[in-house]
Amino acid sequence: MTAVRPDIAPKQAPETAGFPTGFVWGAATAAYQVEGAAAEDGRTPSIWDTFSRTPGKVRNGDTGDIAADHYHRYRDDVALMKELGLKAYRFSVSWSRVQPTGRGPAVERGLDFYRKLVDELLEAGITPVATLYHWDLPQELEDAGGWPQRETAERFADYAAIMAGALGDRVGTWTTLNEPWCSAFLGYGSGVHAPGRTDPASALRAAHHLNLAHGRAMEVLRDRIPATAQTSVTLNLHQVRPLTDSAADADAARRIDAVGNRVFTGPMLHGAYPEDLIADTSHLVDWSKLVHDGDLAAISRPIDVLGINYYTPTLVSTPADGSGDSRDDGHGNSEYSPWPGSEHVAFHLAEGKPRTAMNWAIDHNGLYNLLMDVARDNPGLPLMVTENGAAFDDYVSPEGRVEDPERIAYLRDHLGAVLRAVADGADVRGYFLWSLLDNFEWAYGYSKRFGAVYVDYASQRRIPKASAHWYSDVIRRHALPPVTDLG
C-alpha cells in the first residue's frame, strides 16, 4: 500500500446509481463482545476474560460475562436481522467455547451453539459469514506463550479443522483472522488490548505467527470445505497520510504503512515481508530466524476475498526534534507504542473534521482512497468492506426511540465512497455494518455504542435505532436513498 495525500477526493458518482448485482448487505459482531455466557457449557477463559478482570484495564471494570446475551437470545437477534432485511451476518467463533484449552477435542455443547446459530440464519435466508478469530485466544495458550510462540499457529490450524468439520457444509464464507494488527500490536506492543503485554519484539513475533496461523488455517479450510466456499482474511488497513509534503513526513507515512499494513499484506498477498519493514525493525527481531523455510509459501496461499475494516484515516509526521507521541493514534492510551521501530512518529487529529464518540475524525474519502489503493496494488482480488461504522452518544428518547442522525450521515457518506470506488473500478463485493448490536467495546467497556440496534444492558431490550431503519431501506433499494432522506 502507498500513503496518500489528504486532499485526494473521489469523483462523484450519480446519487441515483445502484450497487452492483450480487452486492452483499450485512452486519457484523464478535463473540466476546456480544455472546456473554462466559462460563457456560464448557467455555473456559480467553485472554479477554482475564484482561477484563485485571483492575484498571477496562473502563468501569466492565467484562464480557453477559455482554448482549446473544448466546441466549440469538433466535430473537436473527429474527431482528431478518426484519431489518440483512442478507448476511458476520460473526466470530469463541475459540475457548469450542476448544477450551486450545488443544485436543472439541466440546460439542460449544459447537452446538454455532450449529444452531447457522441453522437459524439459513432458515431466515441470511448468509452466515464465520470468522475464526476475533482476538479471544484461549488463556491456556497465552500461558504457554501466546502469539509470540510459533506453536500457537499450529494450534490454530487444529482449531480451524474442528470448525470446518462442524460447519463446513453450511458456511459459505470463512475468515481466518480479524484485524491481526490489533492482536499483535495492541495486545503485545502497547498493551491496551489483551493480553496486555508491552514488548515490541514480542509484538513483531506475534504478527508473524498470526500470519502463519492464517496460512495454516487456509490449508486446512481448503482441504475440508467445499470448493464453492470462499476464504478470506480481514485487515484493519490504515489509510496513512503524511501531515505535510516534507520528506520527513513522507518517511513517517512509509514507516506506519509498513508496520500498520504491509506487515500483513506483504506476506499474505505478495509472499514476502517488505524490505523497509525489516530494516526498520531489525534491531528488535532477527527476521531470518523468525521466518522459517516454507512460511511465506504457506502464508501467501490465495484467498478468495479480502476483508477491509475502515473507520478513520491516520495522519502522521516526523517531529523536527525527533520526539513523537504515538499514543495519540486512536488506538488507546499507553506509555508504550504499538508501532515497533517507529516509536518516534507523531500522530495527529485531522483538523476541521467532525468526530465520533471515539474522538475519531470522520472522513469518508479515506475509505474511497483505501479501496482504490488496495484495488490498484492487488488487481483481480475481490474486496469486501467487513467493518465500517461509528460510535455516538446514543440514548432512548421519552418516546422510546433512538435518533442517531450523525450515524446515518456517516453511513451515507461512507456507502457513497464505496459506490464511487466501484464506479472507478474497485471490485467491492459487499458491506458489513459495524455493529449490529451495541456491545462490549473492548477496553472501553460498555461506554461506547457502535450498534445499529440499541441494547439496554440492564433489561437486554433491543431497540433498532433510526440508522437501522435507514440501513434497512438502503438494502431494500439496493441503492442510496435521496440525500435529503436522512431519517
XYZ file of C-alpha atoms in Angstrom, residues 195-456:
262
model
C -3.215 -9.952 26.917
C -1.772 -6.565 27.871
C 1.908 -7.231 27.198
C 4.277 -4.402 26.253
C 7.261 -5.778 24.384
C 7.931 -4.606 20.802
C 9.863 -7.737 19.854
C 7.010 -9.926 21.055
C 4.572 -7.836 19.020
C 6.568 -8.468 15.841
C 6.863 -12.173 16.574
C 3.116 -12.273 17.211
C 2.500 -10.619 13.843
C 4.482 -13.290 12.022
C 2.795 -16.131 13.861
C -0.641 -14.651 13.175
C 0.331 -14.561 9.511
C 1.445 -18.171 9.774
C -1.784 -19.109 11.562
C -3.705 -17.630 8.641
C -1.673 -19.725 6.218
C -2.045 -22.936 8.199
C -5.786 -22.377 8.539
C -6.098 -21.694 4.812
C -4.528 -25.069 4.079
C -6.942 -26.801 6.447
C -10.002 -24.980 5.149
C -9.211 -25.664 1.521
C -8.831 -29.339 2.353
C -12.118 -29.580 4.261
C -14.679 -27.103 2.936
C -16.470 -27.309 -0.431
C -14.690 -25.873 -3.452
C -17.546 -23.399 -3.788
C -16.915 -21.907 -0.336
C -14.904 -18.697 -0.095
C -11.889 -17.999 2.094
C -10.821 -14.601 3.360
C -8.929 -12.607 5.939
C -9.993 -9.257 7.382
C -7.425 -6.491 7.894
C -7.836 -3.076 9.500
C -5.674 -1.334 6.954
C -4.547 2.131 7.989
C -5.213 4.840 5.415
C -1.959 6.648 6.173
C -1.416 10.311 5.293
C 1.671 12.500 5.816
C 0.955 15.744 7.638
C 2.941 17.809 5.110
C 4.754 17.356 1.802
C 8.123 17.146 3.558
C 10.431 14.184 3.009
C 10.472 13.561 6.761
C 6.683 13.259 6.937
C 6.652 11.070 3.848
C 9.072 8.747 5.641
C 6.824 8.731 8.706
C 3.907 7.650 6.485
C 6.062 4.973 4.865
C 7.047 3.600 8.261
C 3.482 3.409 9.562
C 2.285 1.918 6.287
C 4.936 -0.782 6.725
C 4.185 -1.766 10.320
C 0.472 -0.969 10.099
C -0.381 -2.535 6.731
C 2.361 -4.208 4.737
C 3.461 -6.405 7.644
C 0.326 -8.389 6.723
C -0.410 -7.578 3.090
C 3.210 -8.221 2.106
C 3.399 -11.893 3.140
C -0.304 -12.679 2.704
C -0.832 -11.152 -0.733
C 2.676 -10.931 -2.213
C 4.665 -13.675 -0.481
C 7.311 -11.504 1.209
C 7.869 -9.138 4.094
C 8.722 -5.611 2.904
C 12.423 -4.869 2.957
C 11.857 -1.483 4.577
C 9.876 -3.087 7.416
C 12.729 -5.499 8.044
C 15.215 -2.623 8.040
C 13.074 -0.545 10.410
C 12.763 -3.408 12.917
C 15.983 -5.406 12.529
C 17.221 -4.128 15.897
C 14.215 -5.802 17.534
C 13.947 -9.186 15.809
C 16.100 -11.332 13.544
C 13.697 -11.916 10.670
C 15.980 -14.560 9.135
C 15.419 -16.728 12.205
C 11.805 -15.756 12.834
C 10.661 -16.715 9.321
C 11.277 -20.408 8.622
C 11.597 -22.097 5.262
C 8.145 -22.615 3.793
C 6.452 -19.986 5.963
C 5.931 -17.435 3.212
C 4.571 -20.022 0.800
C 2.053 -21.094 3.438
C 1.082 -17.535 4.360
C 0.557 -16.471 0.748
C -1.938 -19.165 -0.208
C -4.537 -17.424 -2.399
C -7.674 -16.081 -0.755
C -10.994 -15.522 -2.498
C -11.802 -12.147 -0.983
C -10.005 -9.577 1.195
C -11.977 -8.052 4.052
C -11.211 -4.406 4.812
C -12.175 -2.625 8.032
C -12.150 1.173 7.974
C -13.191 3.840 10.465
C -10.871 6.858 10.188
C -7.661 7.932 8.434
C -4.217 8.054 10.071
C -2.310 11.355 9.926
C 1.422 11.267 10.786
C 4.601 13.324 10.851
C 8.227 13.178 11.924
C 8.837 15.882 14.559
C 11.853 18.078 13.872
C 13.232 17.374 17.335
C 12.903 13.630 16.871
C 10.343 13.225 19.634
C 6.968 11.711 18.905
C 3.694 10.945 20.609
C 2.479 7.685 19.110
C -0.026 7.299 21.935
C -2.452 9.750 20.298
C -3.116 7.438 17.365
C -6.733 6.477 18.043
C -5.762 3.107 19.473
C -5.968 3.833 23.204
C -3.680 5.465 25.731
C -0.446 3.785 26.754
C 3.085 4.856 27.523
C 4.150 2.024 25.221
C 3.952 2.286 21.447
C 2.135 -0.166 19.148
C 4.500 0.884 16.326
C 7.751 -1.043 16.928
C 10.708 0.504 15.183
C 8.802 3.731 14.546
C 8.091 4.949 18.039
C 9.254 8.463 17.113
C 6.450 9.016 14.596
C 3.857 11.561 15.750
C 0.103 11.155 15.156
C -2.340 13.975 14.610
C -6.077 14.526 14.761
C -7.323 15.920 11.469
C -8.466 19.499 11.872
C -11.856 20.695 10.721
C -13.416 17.248 10.706
C -16.378 16.139 12.838
C -15.574 13.459 15.404
C -17.239 10.317 16.668
C -17.582 9.427 20.351
C -14.212 7.664 19.952
C -12.713 11.049 19.003
C -12.001 9.656 15.522
C -12.157 12.057 12.595
C -14.993 11.345 10.171
C -13.611 11.233 6.633
C -15.310 9.051 4.038
C -12.711 9.960 1.418
C -10.320 7.801 3.401
C -12.420 4.728 2.654
C -12.525 5.571 -1.052
C -8.750 6.080 -1.181
C -8.106 2.887 0.766
C -10.276 0.786 -1.523
C -8.665 2.270 -4.613
C -5.146 1.753 -3.242
C -5.816 -1.888 -2.415
C -7.513 -2.493 -5.761
C -4.551 -0.945 -7.597
C -1.967 -2.980 -5.664
C -3.898 -6.258 -5.939
C -5.590 -6.410 -9.336
C -8.165 -9.163 -9.626
C -8.650 -9.583 -5.863
C -12.293 -9.073 -4.786
C -12.753 -6.791 -1.769
C -15.368 -6.645 0.959
C -15.902 -3.859 3.497
C -16.222 -6.083 6.557
C -16.455 -3.340 9.184
C -17.455 0.301 8.943
C -19.422 2.349 11.423
C -19.245 4.874 14.223
C -19.885 5.283 17.938
C -22.053 8.161 19.112
C -23.641 9.072 22.442
C -26.943 7.362 21.772
C -29.868 7.451 24.197
C -33.506 6.408 24.297
C -35.940 9.300 23.990
C -39.013 9.610 26.238
C -40.987 8.254 23.263
C -38.837 5.113 23.277
C -36.873 5.913 20.105
C -33.166 6.242 19.433
C -32.498 9.002 16.920
C -28.951 8.959 15.555
C -28.733 11.308 12.556
C -24.933 11.537 12.907
C -24.618 7.791 12.287
C -26.975 7.963 9.312
C -24.851 10.737 7.801
C -21.689 8.721 8.494
C -23.121 5.614 6.817
C -24.483 7.505 3.853
C -21.160 9.205 3.158
C -19.155 6.006 3.529
C -21.540 3.964 1.412
C -21.278 6.736 -1.151
C -17.495 6.310 -1.037
C -17.918 2.579 -1.675
C -20.236 3.302 -4.589
C -17.724 5.737 -6.108
C -14.891 3.224 -5.665
C -16.960 0.625 -7.504
C -17.664 3.129 -10.266
C -13.926 3.801 -10.536
C -13.043 0.131 -10.908
C -12.640 -1.353 -7.435
C -14.180 -4.834 -7.197
C -16.059 -4.368 -3.925
C -18.493 -7.229 -3.321
C -20.276 -6.164 -0.133
C -20.571 -4.063 3.018
C -20.949 -5.137 6.644
C -22.084 -2.506 9.106
C -20.288 -2.446 12.437
C -22.052 -3.283 14.523
C -25.411 -4.989 14.565
C -25.746 -4.510 18.339
C -24.332 -2.204 20.957
C -21.784 -4.339 22.779
C -18.676 -4.675 24.902
C -16.265 -2.273 23.212
C -13.037 -3.860 24.452
C -11.043 -1.574 26.773
C -13.870 0.995 26.649
C -16.291 -1.484 28.184
C -19.914 -0.505 27.630
C -19.205 3.219 27.372
C -19.196 3.324 23.543
C -22.146 2.383 21.350
C -21.441 1.314 17.758
C -24.648 -0.620 17.205
C -27.418 -0.019 14.727
C -29.549 -1.631 17.432
C -29.564 -0.093 20.917
C -29.104 -2.549 23.772
C -30.430 -1.695 27.236
